[in-house]
Amino acid sequence: MASSTPYTVRWGIMATGWIAEVFTKDLLANPAHRNVNDVRHEVAAAASSSSKDRAADFLSLVKAPSSAKAYGSYHELVADPDIDIIYVATPHSHHFQNAMLALEAGKNVLCEKALTVTASQARKLVETARAKGVFFMEAVWTRYFPLSIQVRDLISSGAIGNVYRTIADLSVGRDAADGKIDFADSNRMVNPDLAGGALLDLGIYALTWVFQTLYHVQPEEQKEAPTVVAAINKYHTGADETTSMIVQFPQHKSHGIALTSLRVASDVDGKGSGGASIRIQGSTGEIQVVGPAYCPLQYRVIKKDGGGQVEVVDCPIPKDPESGWGQGMFWEADECARCLRDGRKESKTLPWSESIAIMDVMDETLRQGGVVYPEVITTDVYDAQSPLNTGKRAYERTHVHGIYEAIAPHFSATRYKPWPAVGSFLRSRAAGAVGLDVGCGNGKYLGVNPDVFMVGSDRSPSLITLARGRCMQLQAQQGNTAGAGTGGEVGGAVVGTDVLVADGLSLPFRERAADFAICVAVIHHMSTRARRQEAVRQLLRCVKLGEAGQAGGQVLVYVWALEQGTSRRGWDEGGEQDLLVPWVLKSQQKQQKKQRGTKNQDIGGGDSNKGGGAPPTPTVAAPAEPGAAPSHTDLVFQRYYHLYRRGELEEDVLAAGGVVVSSGYERDNWWVVAANEPVPQGQQ
């Protein structure tokens, strides 16, 4: 006899954004108001990768029970034994690493669409779920709507004969008057760092209708992988803005036409005047699905011999009268609960093989359109400490700040000679000028021009200690014995040096106070483009504006280049841009030799000046270079770098609100001299 007690599922919510809010509120809606009495849901916990307080605020917002726990990391969430299933609600760029984190912890997982960025990632998730013996499903909520179920049943029953073509469109019409799209470049919809673009965010719904009407309804033995011919218009960020696909199922002689765009809209006036966004065409009739492809609420059945009669069926989403809430995401949650209750590891409504088949089509579409995403979000190598799992700040603490804090004395010993071009820039500054060196490291640039006042900052306290010692040496050489932070005078202007610990993304300097700033080999350590652009914005904020036609303060930025084909590292155009570059810390015996003249080995080369964080865990070194002898006592620290492609640094300056004064390439680095936009005449 079946139990009269509803089966209860305890949910853990990974991420606290808008989609997580909608889903969680749906979980808390009374299932009886949608005629569901066999399953129910509880919110056991939520996690934010940034802070516990943010998770607590989220739980308060959705009115979760007081027993729900707030976590400040995803690792804590997946370790909670009181959670039955994890809902992954992060951006789809993060899905692979986040879902793997939960699966590896032995948790059942419902992962938002698009399941992953690549098909290989989707396969890896399925393999892991199978190996762990846990439930895993892609959260394409539309699949579980009563409307979708009814449409599939009509097709399977032959209501419109053999289905030969499905046309589906989901487009949002965000074309702007200036020729751009009405999203900031950092927005997930157009940001390649977040796998932005129309296809993965919107086009998957168009493909969902193609697949559930032409593929899913076929007998298992007759399902075939389709072919796809695609066309893509790319936005200036590199993401797809308009994508069209013809998906062919040769065995059944059927075509799916899937359309998506950020430029034009499926519903041109927002009132349904444009007609059905989905048309399912069979040999004896047609089904038209009305409303947005992700949340349609009506369908029409038109028979070929129906004499003009149209059957209209409305499928509204029930609301919980107590909360007034109900968005339709509860149906996919109910499916998860029933699968867990019945011991099923995948849903029959959206089996693993079908999620992978759809990802294959999107893979090929992006390939044909030339859309390429960063390696950090396309890799199918799982990393529990990936920034996508730990959060960008924690990742930088591990792979940047903590490393430079740990290796500071040894790093400093290899960083003693200023680069010629940077030196020329500094020596060209006017006597008495005030300058900033952001990411100053050991302070090697502070004394290049003794006629200016330089303030150095760095994230690493240990490097700042070394830089402070350099300041004292410089001032002693200039006859100033009062210690670091004092200076002399040149023509009545105070000159000298000072240093302090500061974060490059939150500089403590007064706005528009500096005459110039330098930032050498620092910004490439920031793990997202938004953070790199913010670093440039901070530099520009600190330098003076031009007055009455005169030039304002200038900022010199150096970053590692991707195009290093002639160097021993061999990085070049078209290669991966986000890398972990090892720093080899020699054994104690070799350190003693080093003090007599040898150097530590920086496999990456170049210069870098970031530090300050928890000491990282090094690994035992492999041979440092081809042909180098291995040492079992050497330690390797993996430092994060973003390698800048040609033109990317200039793009970031413009995105930060600056102008490019000059730019170029030197010693495997791209550099730019930037300034603020000139103040219009009369507005000074």
XYZ file of C-alpha atoms in Angstrom:
684
model
C 0.000 0.000 0.000
C 1.281 3.412 -0.909
C 2.099 5.707 1.991
C -0.329 8.549 2.649
C 2.528 10.671 4.014
C 4.134 12.897 1.370
C 7.755 12.112 0.590
C 9.870 15.017 1.870
C 13.009 16.274 0.143
C 15.479 18.573 1.908
C 17.079 21.071 -0.457
C 20.384 22.907 -0.356
C 20.504 26.032 -2.523
C 23.864 26.806 -4.155
C 23.990 30.551 -4.960
C 21.685 33.372 -3.958
C 20.797 35.193 -7.172
C 17.482 35.869 -8.840
C 16.875 32.387 -10.265
C 17.693 30.838 -6.879
C 15.139 33.157 -5.285
C 12.382 32.198 -7.743
C 13.077 28.476 -7.394
C 13.283 28.551 -3.606
C 10.033 30.476 -3.239
C 8.402 27.865 -5.471
C 9.778 25.113 -3.225
C 8.085 26.751 -0.250
C 4.699 27.078 -1.990
C 2.067 24.672 -0.685
C 2.016 21.705 -3.139
C -1.654 21.021 -2.439
C -2.562 24.140 -4.412
C -1.155 22.500 -7.559
C -2.887 19.206 -6.736
C 0.332 17.545 -5.562
C -0.042 15.411 -2.447
C 2.655 12.757 -2.798
C 5.785 14.908 -2.333
C 6.795 18.027 -0.425
C 9.889 20.195 -0.110
C 11.959 21.725 2.675
C 14.725 24.311 2.385
C 17.516 23.001 4.595
C 20.319 25.426 3.712
C 21.642 28.006 1.277
C 25.192 29.036 0.453
C 26.865 32.078 -1.021
C 30.447 31.912 -2.247
C 31.064 35.431 -0.941
C 29.747 35.461 2.624
C 27.583 33.725 5.196
C 25.687 36.981 5.738
C 24.604 37.027 2.111
C 23.244 33.490 2.451
C 21.410 34.490 5.632
C 19.885 37.509 3.887
C 18.738 35.231 1.068
C 17.025 32.823 3.468
C 15.271 35.755 5.098
C 14.181 37.105 1.706
C 12.557 33.835 0.622
C 11.022 33.322 4.093
C 12.764 30.025 4.674
C 12.159 28.354 8.038
C 14.380 29.393 10.935
C 15.976 25.946 10.887
C 17.535 26.612 7.455
C 21.306 27.038 7.673
C 23.373 29.757 6.006
C 26.820 28.921 4.637
C 29.581 31.172 3.371
C 31.036 28.574 1.008
C 29.821 25.892 -1.373
C 32.155 23.366 0.252
C 30.257 23.703 3.537
C 26.930 23.282 1.757
C 27.808 20.010 0.042
C 29.220 18.623 3.311
C 25.918 19.094 5.178
C 24.457 15.637 5.971
C 20.961 17.095 6.370
C 20.674 17.925 2.660
C 19.174 15.423 0.208
C 19.722 17.336 -3.025
C 21.638 20.416 -4.178
C 20.105 22.952 -6.554
C 22.939 24.570 -8.557
C 21.766 28.100 -9.364
C 25.062 29.696 -10.371
C 25.787 31.130 -13.861
C 26.136 28.358 -16.439
C 29.832 29.208 -16.775
C 30.185 27.778 -13.253
C 27.909 24.744 -13.583
C 30.523 22.105 -14.333
C 32.788 22.883 -11.384
C 29.881 23.555 -9.000
C 27.915 20.444 -9.937
C 31.074 18.325 -9.779
C 31.727 19.641 -6.277
C 28.302 18.410 -5.182
C 28.469 15.103 -7.063
C 31.920 14.312 -5.692
C 30.479 14.877 -2.218
C 27.868 12.214 -2.981
C 24.961 14.634 -3.288
C 22.007 14.387 -5.635
C 21.994 17.385 -7.968
C 19.514 19.494 -9.917
C 21.627 21.807 -12.094
C 20.222 24.853 -13.860
C 20.255 25.107 -17.629
C 22.337 25.346 -19.722
C 23.743 22.256 -18.066
C 27.332 23.159 -18.929
C 29.386 25.240 -21.348
C 30.542 22.211 -23.380
C 29.282 18.736 -24.159
C 32.452 17.173 -22.756
C 31.654 18.768 -19.403
C 28.114 17.365 -19.549
C 29.469 13.886 -20.234
C 31.861 14.195 -17.301
C 29.009 15.140 -14.972
C 26.929 12.183 -16.125
C 29.874 9.815 -15.700
C 30.434 11.107 -12.188
C 26.756 10.831 -11.229
C 26.692 7.271 -12.528
C 29.887 6.350 -10.670
C 28.637 7.911 -7.432
C 25.202 6.331 -7.768
C 23.354 9.620 -7.279
C 20.474 11.398 -8.979
C 21.356 14.110 -11.493
C 19.110 16.256 -13.695
C 19.266 19.399 -15.799
C 16.791 22.034 -14.633
C 14.951 22.861 -17.853
C 11.762 23.787 -16.033
C 9.668 24.104 -19.185
C 9.886 20.333 -19.737
C 7.767 19.685 -16.644
C 4.957 22.142 -17.358
C 1.567 20.426 -17.761
C 1.419 22.259 -21.114
C 4.615 20.559 -22.313
C 3.390 17.168 -21.157
C 0.095 17.639 -23.004
C 1.852 18.720 -26.209
C 4.156 15.684 -26.128
C 1.177 13.415 -25.504
C -0.684 14.906 -28.476
C 2.305 14.263 -30.739
C 2.741 10.703 -29.459
C -0.959 9.973 -30.011
C -0.753 11.114 -33.647
C -3.023 14.117 -33.168
C -1.225 16.023 -35.951
C 0.188 13.047 -37.858
C 3.904 12.696 -38.509
C 5.756 15.760 -37.250
C 8.130 17.065 -39.915
C 9.093 20.494 -38.680
C 9.282 22.528 -35.489
C 10.055 26.238 -35.530
C 10.936 27.740 -32.157
C 12.172 31.204 -31.255
C 13.207 32.874 -28.032
C 14.557 36.375 -28.565
C 14.455 39.365 -26.238
C 14.951 42.507 -28.367
C 17.511 44.526 -26.391
C 18.838 46.498 -29.359
C 20.033 49.952 -28.250
C 19.991 53.225 -30.179
C 23.784 53.476 -30.230
C 24.133 50.160 -32.043
C 24.987 48.282 -28.885
C 22.882 45.844 -26.901
C 21.192 47.109 -23.769
C 23.399 45.111 -21.426
C 26.651 46.263 -19.834
C 29.643 44.391 -21.252
C 30.132 42.784 -17.831
C 26.543 41.458 -17.776
C 26.294 37.679 -17.922
C 24.204 37.940 -21.106
C 27.123 39.246 -23.186
C 30.205 38.532 -21.064
C 32.337 35.681 -22.480
C 33.899 35.140 -19.035
C 30.439 33.955 -17.953
C 29.735 32.045 -21.204
C 27.473 34.900 -22.235
C 25.473 35.077 -25.423
C 22.014 34.347 -26.730
C 22.521 30.625 -27.363
C 23.365 29.217 -23.947
C 20.987 31.503 -22.084
C 17.986 31.724 -24.434
C 18.583 29.444 -27.395
C 18.473 26.367 -25.220
C 14.724 26.937 -24.825
C 14.235 27.009 -28.588
C 16.259 23.793 -28.794
C 14.193 22.318 -25.959
C 11.077 22.589 -28.124
C 12.899 21.143 -31.129
C 14.118 18.168 -29.121
C 11.008 17.417 -27.091
C 8.844 17.408 -30.234
C 11.191 15.741 -32.753
C 13.573 13.638 -30.634
C 12.122 12.871 -27.208
C 8.861 11.440 -28.570
C 10.668 8.862 -30.738
C 11.104 5.263 -29.573
C 14.429 4.832 -27.811
C 15.873 2.636 -30.540
C 14.988 5.210 -33.213
C 16.561 8.245 -31.571
C 19.452 9.634 -33.594
C 21.999 12.367 -33.165
C 20.989 15.278 -35.404
C 23.145 17.393 -37.668
C 23.169 21.176 -37.413
C 23.862 24.055 -39.767
C 24.208 27.321 -37.879
C 24.793 31.015 -38.417
C 25.937 33.435 -35.724
C 26.309 37.188 -35.487
C 28.854 38.030 -32.795
C 28.670 40.994 -30.443
C 31.780 43.113 -29.893
C 32.466 41.238 -26.632
C 32.838 37.983 -28.576
C 29.540 36.486 -27.404
C 26.785 35.537 -29.858
C 24.062 38.164 -30.232
C 21.920 36.391 -32.857
C 22.014 32.671 -33.587
C 19.995 30.575 -36.038
C 20.127 26.783 -36.279
C 18.691 24.216 -38.669
C 18.696 20.912 -36.821
C 18.084 17.876 -39.045
C 17.002 14.400 -37.944
C 17.694 12.449 -41.175
C 16.057 9.142 -40.236
C 12.720 10.819 -39.555
C 13.114 13.442 -42.293
C 12.332 16.185 -39.826
C 13.811 19.627 -39.332
C 13.979 21.853 -36.300
C 14.575 25.561 -36.758
C 15.793 27.122 -33.526
C 16.206 30.885 -33.349
C 17.480 33.244 -30.672
C 18.568 36.868 -30.576
C 19.414 39.727 -28.259
C 18.606 42.228 -31.041
C 15.011 41.416 -31.981
C 12.111 40.034 -29.944
C 9.891 36.987 -30.328
C 7.040 39.117 -28.995
C 7.642 42.440 -30.715
C 5.206 44.542 -28.662
C 5.101 42.464 -25.500
C 1.385 41.803 -26.019
C 1.441 38.649 -28.092
C 0.686 40.433 -31.355
C 3.515 38.615 -33.116
C 1.763 35.263 -32.923
C 2.977 31.897 -31.702
C 6.693 31.611 -30.937
C 6.578 27.835 -31.431
C 4.963 25.994 -34.351
C 4.951 22.196 -34.449
C 3.946 21.121 -37.945
C 2.677 17.650 -38.753
C 1.203 15.904 -41.763
C -2.394 16.387 -40.558
C -2.211 19.483 -38.411
C -0.243 21.949 -36.364
C 0.248 22.798 -32.702
C 1.039 26.417 -31.917
C 2.506 27.217 -28.507
C 1.755 30.759 -27.342
C 3.887 32.792 -24.976
C 7.627 32.875 -24.342
C 9.323 29.573 -25.096
C 10.516 29.233 -21.508
C 7.085 29.767 -19.919
C 4.189 29.295 -22.375
C 0.679 29.263 -20.932
C -1.468 28.388 -23.967
C -1.430 26.147 -27.015
C -3.639 25.826 -30.067
C -4.399 22.743 -32.133
C -5.252 23.360 -35.795
C -6.285 20.378 -37.926
C -5.663 20.265 -41.661
C -9.261 19.226 -42.306
C -10.736 21.125 -39.375
C -12.598 23.664 -41.435
C -10.872 26.575 -39.753
C -11.641 25.412 -36.234
C -8.927 26.124 -33.642
C -8.828 24.308 -30.312
C -7.395 26.650 -27.679
C -6.103 25.212 -24.399
C -5.004 27.446 -21.508
C -2.546 26.082 -18.958
C -2.141 28.676 -16.194
C 0.395 28.360 -13.398
C -1.366 27.866 -10.054
C -0.613 30.343 -7.280
C -0.345 29.574 -3.597
C -3.208 31.681 -2.176
C -1.375 32.058 1.125
C 1.768 33.588 -0.384
C 0.430 34.683 -3.775
C 3.463 32.949 -5.257
C 3.840 30.413 -8.033
C 6.124 30.626 -11.059
C 6.117 27.052 -12.347
C 9.533 25.911 -11.152
C 7.948 23.668 -8.527
C 7.036 21.091 -11.180
C 10.682 20.239 -11.887
C 11.287 20.041 -8.128
C 8.373 17.608 -7.835
C 9.982 15.464 -10.544
C 13.233 15.368 -8.567
C 11.384 14.348 -5.405
C 9.581 11.491 -7.151
C 12.811 10.245 -8.713
C 14.505 10.234 -5.303
C 11.516 8.503 -3.735
C 11.479 5.820 -6.425
C 15.252 5.321 -6.525
C 15.664 6.618 -10.089
C 18.973 8.299 -10.940
C 17.721 10.225 -13.966
C 14.433 11.669 -15.132
C 12.556 10.034 -17.981
C 11.331 13.486 -18.983
C 14.876 14.742 -19.588
C 17.305 11.816 -19.512
C 21.059 12.295 -19.402
C 21.484 11.282 -23.038
C 19.134 14.023 -24.215
C 20.880 16.745 -22.206
C 24.156 15.648 -23.802
C 22.622 15.569 -27.297
C 21.441 19.169 -26.885
C 24.875 20.221 -25.615
C 26.419 18.569 -28.696
C 24.239 20.745 -30.938
C 25.204 23.890 -29.030
C 28.888 22.909 -29.141
C 28.756 22.562 -32.909
C 26.775 25.785 -33.299
C 29.360 27.773 -31.351
C 32.157 26.114 -33.323
C 30.578 27.055 -36.641
C 30.067 30.619 -35.406
C 33.602 31.012 -34.085
C 32.562 31.726 -30.503
C 35.322 30.821 -28.044
C 35.090 30.979 -24.262
C 37.967 31.118 -21.731
C 39.598 27.837 -20.778
C 38.751 28.271 -17.101
C 35.038 27.767 -17.926
C 35.406 25.207 -20.741
C 37.806 22.774 -19.078
C 36.397 19.382 -18.161
C 39.067 18.899 -15.510
C 37.484 19.162 -12.081
C 39.208 21.384 -9.516
C 37.649 21.612 -6.052
C 39.598 24.833 -5.503
C 38.558 26.410 -8.812
C 37.486 30.066 -8.483
C 34.111 28.853 -9.707
C 33.800 26.793 -6.501
C 35.607 28.939 -3.961
C 34.735 32.375 -5.329
C 37.058 34.721 -7.154
C 38.387 36.386 -4.015
C 39.216 33.095 -2.338
C 40.816 31.821 -5.543
C 43.038 34.890 -5.767
C 43.948 34.525 -2.094
C 45.112 30.988 -2.834
C 46.745 31.430 -6.232
C 48.019 35.014 -5.985
C 48.089 36.776 -2.628
C 49.065 33.833 -0.463
C 51.799 32.778 -2.859
C 53.518 36.153 -2.996
C 53.318 36.417 0.763
C 54.973 33.007 1.079
C 57.760 33.635 -1.454
C 58.271 37.363 -0.818
C 61.995 37.336 0.156
C 62.945 35.000 -2.676
C 60.745 36.785 -5.183
C 62.246 40.122 -4.175
C 65.771 38.826 -4.724
C 64.980 38.343 -8.422
C 63.293 41.739 -8.844
C 65.921 44.438 -8.568
C 66.311 46.075 -11.985
C 63.634 48.480 -13.303
C 62.402 47.862 -16.820
C 63.784 50.487 -19.248
C 60.431 51.685 -20.602
C 58.944 52.024 -17.122
C 62.045 53.903 -16.030
C 61.738 56.268 -18.988
C 58.094 56.970 -18.110
C 59.012 57.767 -14.501
C 61.990 59.950 -15.370
C 59.808 62.006 -17.719
C 57.528 63.098 -14.855
C 57.894 66.715 -13.731
C 59.841 67.585 -10.597
C 57.586 67.709 -7.565
C 54.925 65.461 -9.119
C 53.087 62.937 -6.939
C 52.883 59.390 -8.281
C 51.467 56.009 -7.273
C 53.011 52.575 -7.779
C 50.108 50.151 -7.344
C 51.453 46.655 -6.785
C 54.879 48.023 -5.948
C 56.289 44.717 -4.696
C 59.711 45.345 -3.189
C 59.644 48.966 -4.340
C 62.161 48.748 -7.159
C 60.534 51.649 -9.048
C 60.190 54.022 -6.095
C 63.586 55.682 -6.455
C 63.873 55.829 -10.243
C 63.061 59.552 -10.305
C 64.350 61.204 -7.116
C 62.576 64.453 -8.003
C 59.039 63.124 -7.496
C 57.112 61.870 -4.470
C 56.171 58.197 -4.913
C 53.637 56.259 -2.854
C 53.805 52.501 -3.291
C 51.068 50.037 -2.352
C 50.858 46.265 -2.440
C 48.534 43.561 -1.155
C 51.440 41.672 0.471
C 52.563 42.881 3.926
C 55.870 41.049 3.501
C 56.634 42.780 0.207
C 55.683 46.129 1.739
C 58.144 45.460 4.568
C 60.850 44.989 1.942
C 59.699 48.100 0.078
C 59.799 50.113 3.313
C 63.414 49.101 3.770
C 64.130 50.330 0.254
C 62.447 53.648 1.100
C 64.727 54.100 4.080
C 67.775 53.351 1.942
C 66.665 55.876 -0.667
C 66.055 58.560 1.887
C 69.398 57.896 3.551
C 71.043 58.278 0.163
C 69.226 61.595 -0.287
C 70.314 62.795 3.143
C 66.933 62.271 4.827
C 67.319 60.244 8.013
C 63.867 60.577 9.530
C 62.750 57.240 8.093
C 60.289 56.020 5.489
C 57.478 58.364 4.716
C 59.522 61.541 4.846
C 61.102 63.455 2.021
C 63.057 66.451 0.892
C 62.153 69.380 -1.313
C 62.786 70.234 -4.952
C 61.841 73.775 -5.870
C 59.569 73.956 -2.832
C 57.799 70.657 -3.606
C 58.076 67.702 -1.238
C 59.742 64.655 -2.753
C 60.469 61.211 -1.362
C 58.704 57.885 -0.907
C 56.155 56.114 1.235
C 54.522 52.679 1.124
C 51.445 50.974 2.524
C 49.434 47.763 2.287
C 46.388 48.232 0.040
C 44.091 46.289 -2.275
C 44.302 47.343 -5.922
C 40.514 47.040 -6.197
C 39.932 49.382 -3.249
C 42.699 51.946 -3.313
C 42.716 54.269 -0.263
C 44.070 57.280 -2.144
C 42.182 60.542 -2.486
C 40.327 60.981 -5.766
C 42.135 63.004 -8.486
C 45.137 63.591 -6.185
C 47.986 61.953 -8.118
C 49.828 63.327 -11.121
C 50.538 59.831 -12.462
C 50.360 56.147 -11.566
C 52.066 52.946 -12.655
C 50.805 49.387 -12.309
C 53.334 46.883 -13.619
C 52.497 43.168 -13.929
C 49.627 43.240 -11.453
C 46.244 43.368 -13.165
C 46.826 40.070 -14.992
C 46.519 38.346 -11.581
C 42.829 39.267 -11.267
C 40.650 36.329 -12.154
C 37.746 37.964 -14.023
C 37.524 40.654 -16.642
C 35.187 42.705 -14.475
C 37.819 42.772 -11.728
C 40.578 43.677 -14.180
C 38.513 46.544 -15.543
C 37.741 47.720 -12.021
C 41.486 47.780 -11.281
C 41.983 50.123 -14.245
C 39.036 52.218 -13.086
C 40.627 52.564 -9.637
C 43.877 53.802 -11.170
C 42.074 56.369 -13.307
C 40.067 57.558 -10.304
C 43.258 58.462 -8.457
C 44.897 60.646 -11.136
C 44.076 64.251 -11.933
C 41.714 65.387 -14.648
C 42.969 67.691 -17.365
C 42.208 71.370 -16.868
C 41.335 73.920 -19.558
C 42.758 71.946 -22.442
C 45.783 70.651 -20.526
C 46.566 66.954 -20.241
C 45.605 65.255 -16.997
C 47.363 62.549 -15.043
C 48.558 59.464 -16.895
C 48.471 55.807 -15.909
C 51.018 53.265 -17.186
C 49.858 49.626 -17.078
C 51.877 46.534 -18.018
C 50.408 43.019 -18.349
C 51.653 39.691 -19.634
C 50.912 39.099 -23.308
C 49.388 36.002 -24.852
C 51.449 36.592 -27.985
C 54.848 35.312 -26.814
C 55.604 32.985 -29.707
C 59.293 33.901 -29.836
C 59.899 33.382 -26.109
C 60.848 30.142 -24.393
C 57.341 29.909 -22.949
C 55.791 29.539 -26.407
C 52.404 31.090 -25.620
C 50.849 32.641 -28.688
C 47.705 33.897 -30.373
C 44.807 31.474 -30.103
C 46.132 29.809 -26.961
C 44.587 29.595 -23.517
C 44.489 32.913 -21.689
C 43.851 31.803 -18.114
C 46.708 29.753 -16.713
C 48.381 28.622 -13.526
C 52.081 29.434 -13.883
C 54.487 27.728 -11.466
C 57.035 29.429 -9.248
C 59.702 26.982 -8.068
C 61.035 27.609 -4.583
C 64.387 25.908 -4.312
C 65.400 23.617 -1.462
C 67.272 24.985 1.565
C 70.597 23.815 0.200
C 69.945 25.580 -3.092
C 68.743 28.648 -1.235
C 72.140 28.851 0.444
C 73.759 28.646 -2.974
C 71.351 31.279 -4.213
C 72.607 33.688 -1.579
C 75.996 33.278 -3.234
C 74.667 34.249 -6.636
C 72.129 31.783 -8.075
C 68.479 32.673 -8.611
C 65.161 31.081 -7.869
C 63.392 29.894 -10.938
C 60.290 31.684 -12.157
C 59.041 29.374 -14.882
C 56.675 32.078 -16.073
C 59.259 34.823 -16.289
C 58.223 38.460 -16.279
C 57.378 40.381 -13.116
C 54.557 40.260 -10.629
C 53.798 42.122 -7.466
C 50.727 40.774 -5.724
C 50.585 39.178 -2.294
C 48.895 39.036 1.082
C 46.771 36.070 2.031
C 46.757 32.687 3.663
C 49.900 30.683 2.880
C 49.128 28.321 -0.003
C 49.915 24.640 -0.098
C 52.829 24.039 -2.472
C 53.545 20.821 -4.325
C 56.761 18.907 -4.794
C 58.453 20.097 -7.933
C 58.675 18.248 -11.192
C 61.590 19.126 -13.479
C 61.486 22.890 -13.888
C 62.075 22.880 -17.644
C 62.721 20.245 -20.295
C 66.116 18.819 -19.464
C 66.223 20.200 -15.929
C 67.102 17.837 -13.129
C 64.231 17.068 -10.758
C 64.460 17.829 -7.075
C 62.216 16.150 -4.558
C 62.755 18.997 -2.098
C 61.890 21.913 -4.383
C 58.405 23.374 -3.887
C 56.082 24.622 -6.615
C 53.486 27.370 -6.129
C 50.874 27.746 -8.876
C 50.180 31.426 -9.629
C 47.114 32.530 -11.584
C 47.685 34.669 -14.698
C 45.388 36.045 -17.357
C 47.365 36.417 -20.582
C 46.153 39.469 -22.486
C 45.476 39.115 -26.193
C 46.315 41.924 -28.609
C 43.979 44.886 -28.062
C 42.382 43.537 -24.890
C 44.135 45.946 -22.536
C 42.989 48.901 -24.631
C 39.425 47.530 -24.502
C 39.606 47.362 -20.714
C 40.801 50.966 -20.501
C 37.826 52.113 -22.584
C 35.434 49.976 -20.528
C 36.832 51.612 -17.379
C 35.980 55.057 -18.748
C 39.475 56.056 -19.818
C 41.183 56.969 -23.059
C 44.269 55.374 -24.569
C 47.136 57.838 -24.943
C 49.578 55.283 -26.342
C 50.134 51.546 -26.246
C 52.576 48.902 -27.362
C 54.425 45.647 -26.767
C 57.665 45.113 -24.877
C 59.416 42.079 -23.435
C 56.414 39.718 -23.736
C 54.118 42.352 -22.226
C 51.392 44.613 -23.545
C 51.469 48.124 -22.136
C 49.203 51.130 -22.297
C 49.401 54.736 -21.164
C 45.880 55.792 -20.228
C 44.199 58.945 -18.976
C 40.739 60.105 -18.008
C 38.342 61.480 -20.592
C 39.120 65.195 -21.071
C 36.815 67.539 -19.212
C 34.787 69.578 -21.762
C 35.660 73.281 -21.998
C 33.635 75.257 -19.491
C 32.986 72.304 -17.147
C 36.274 72.418 -15.264
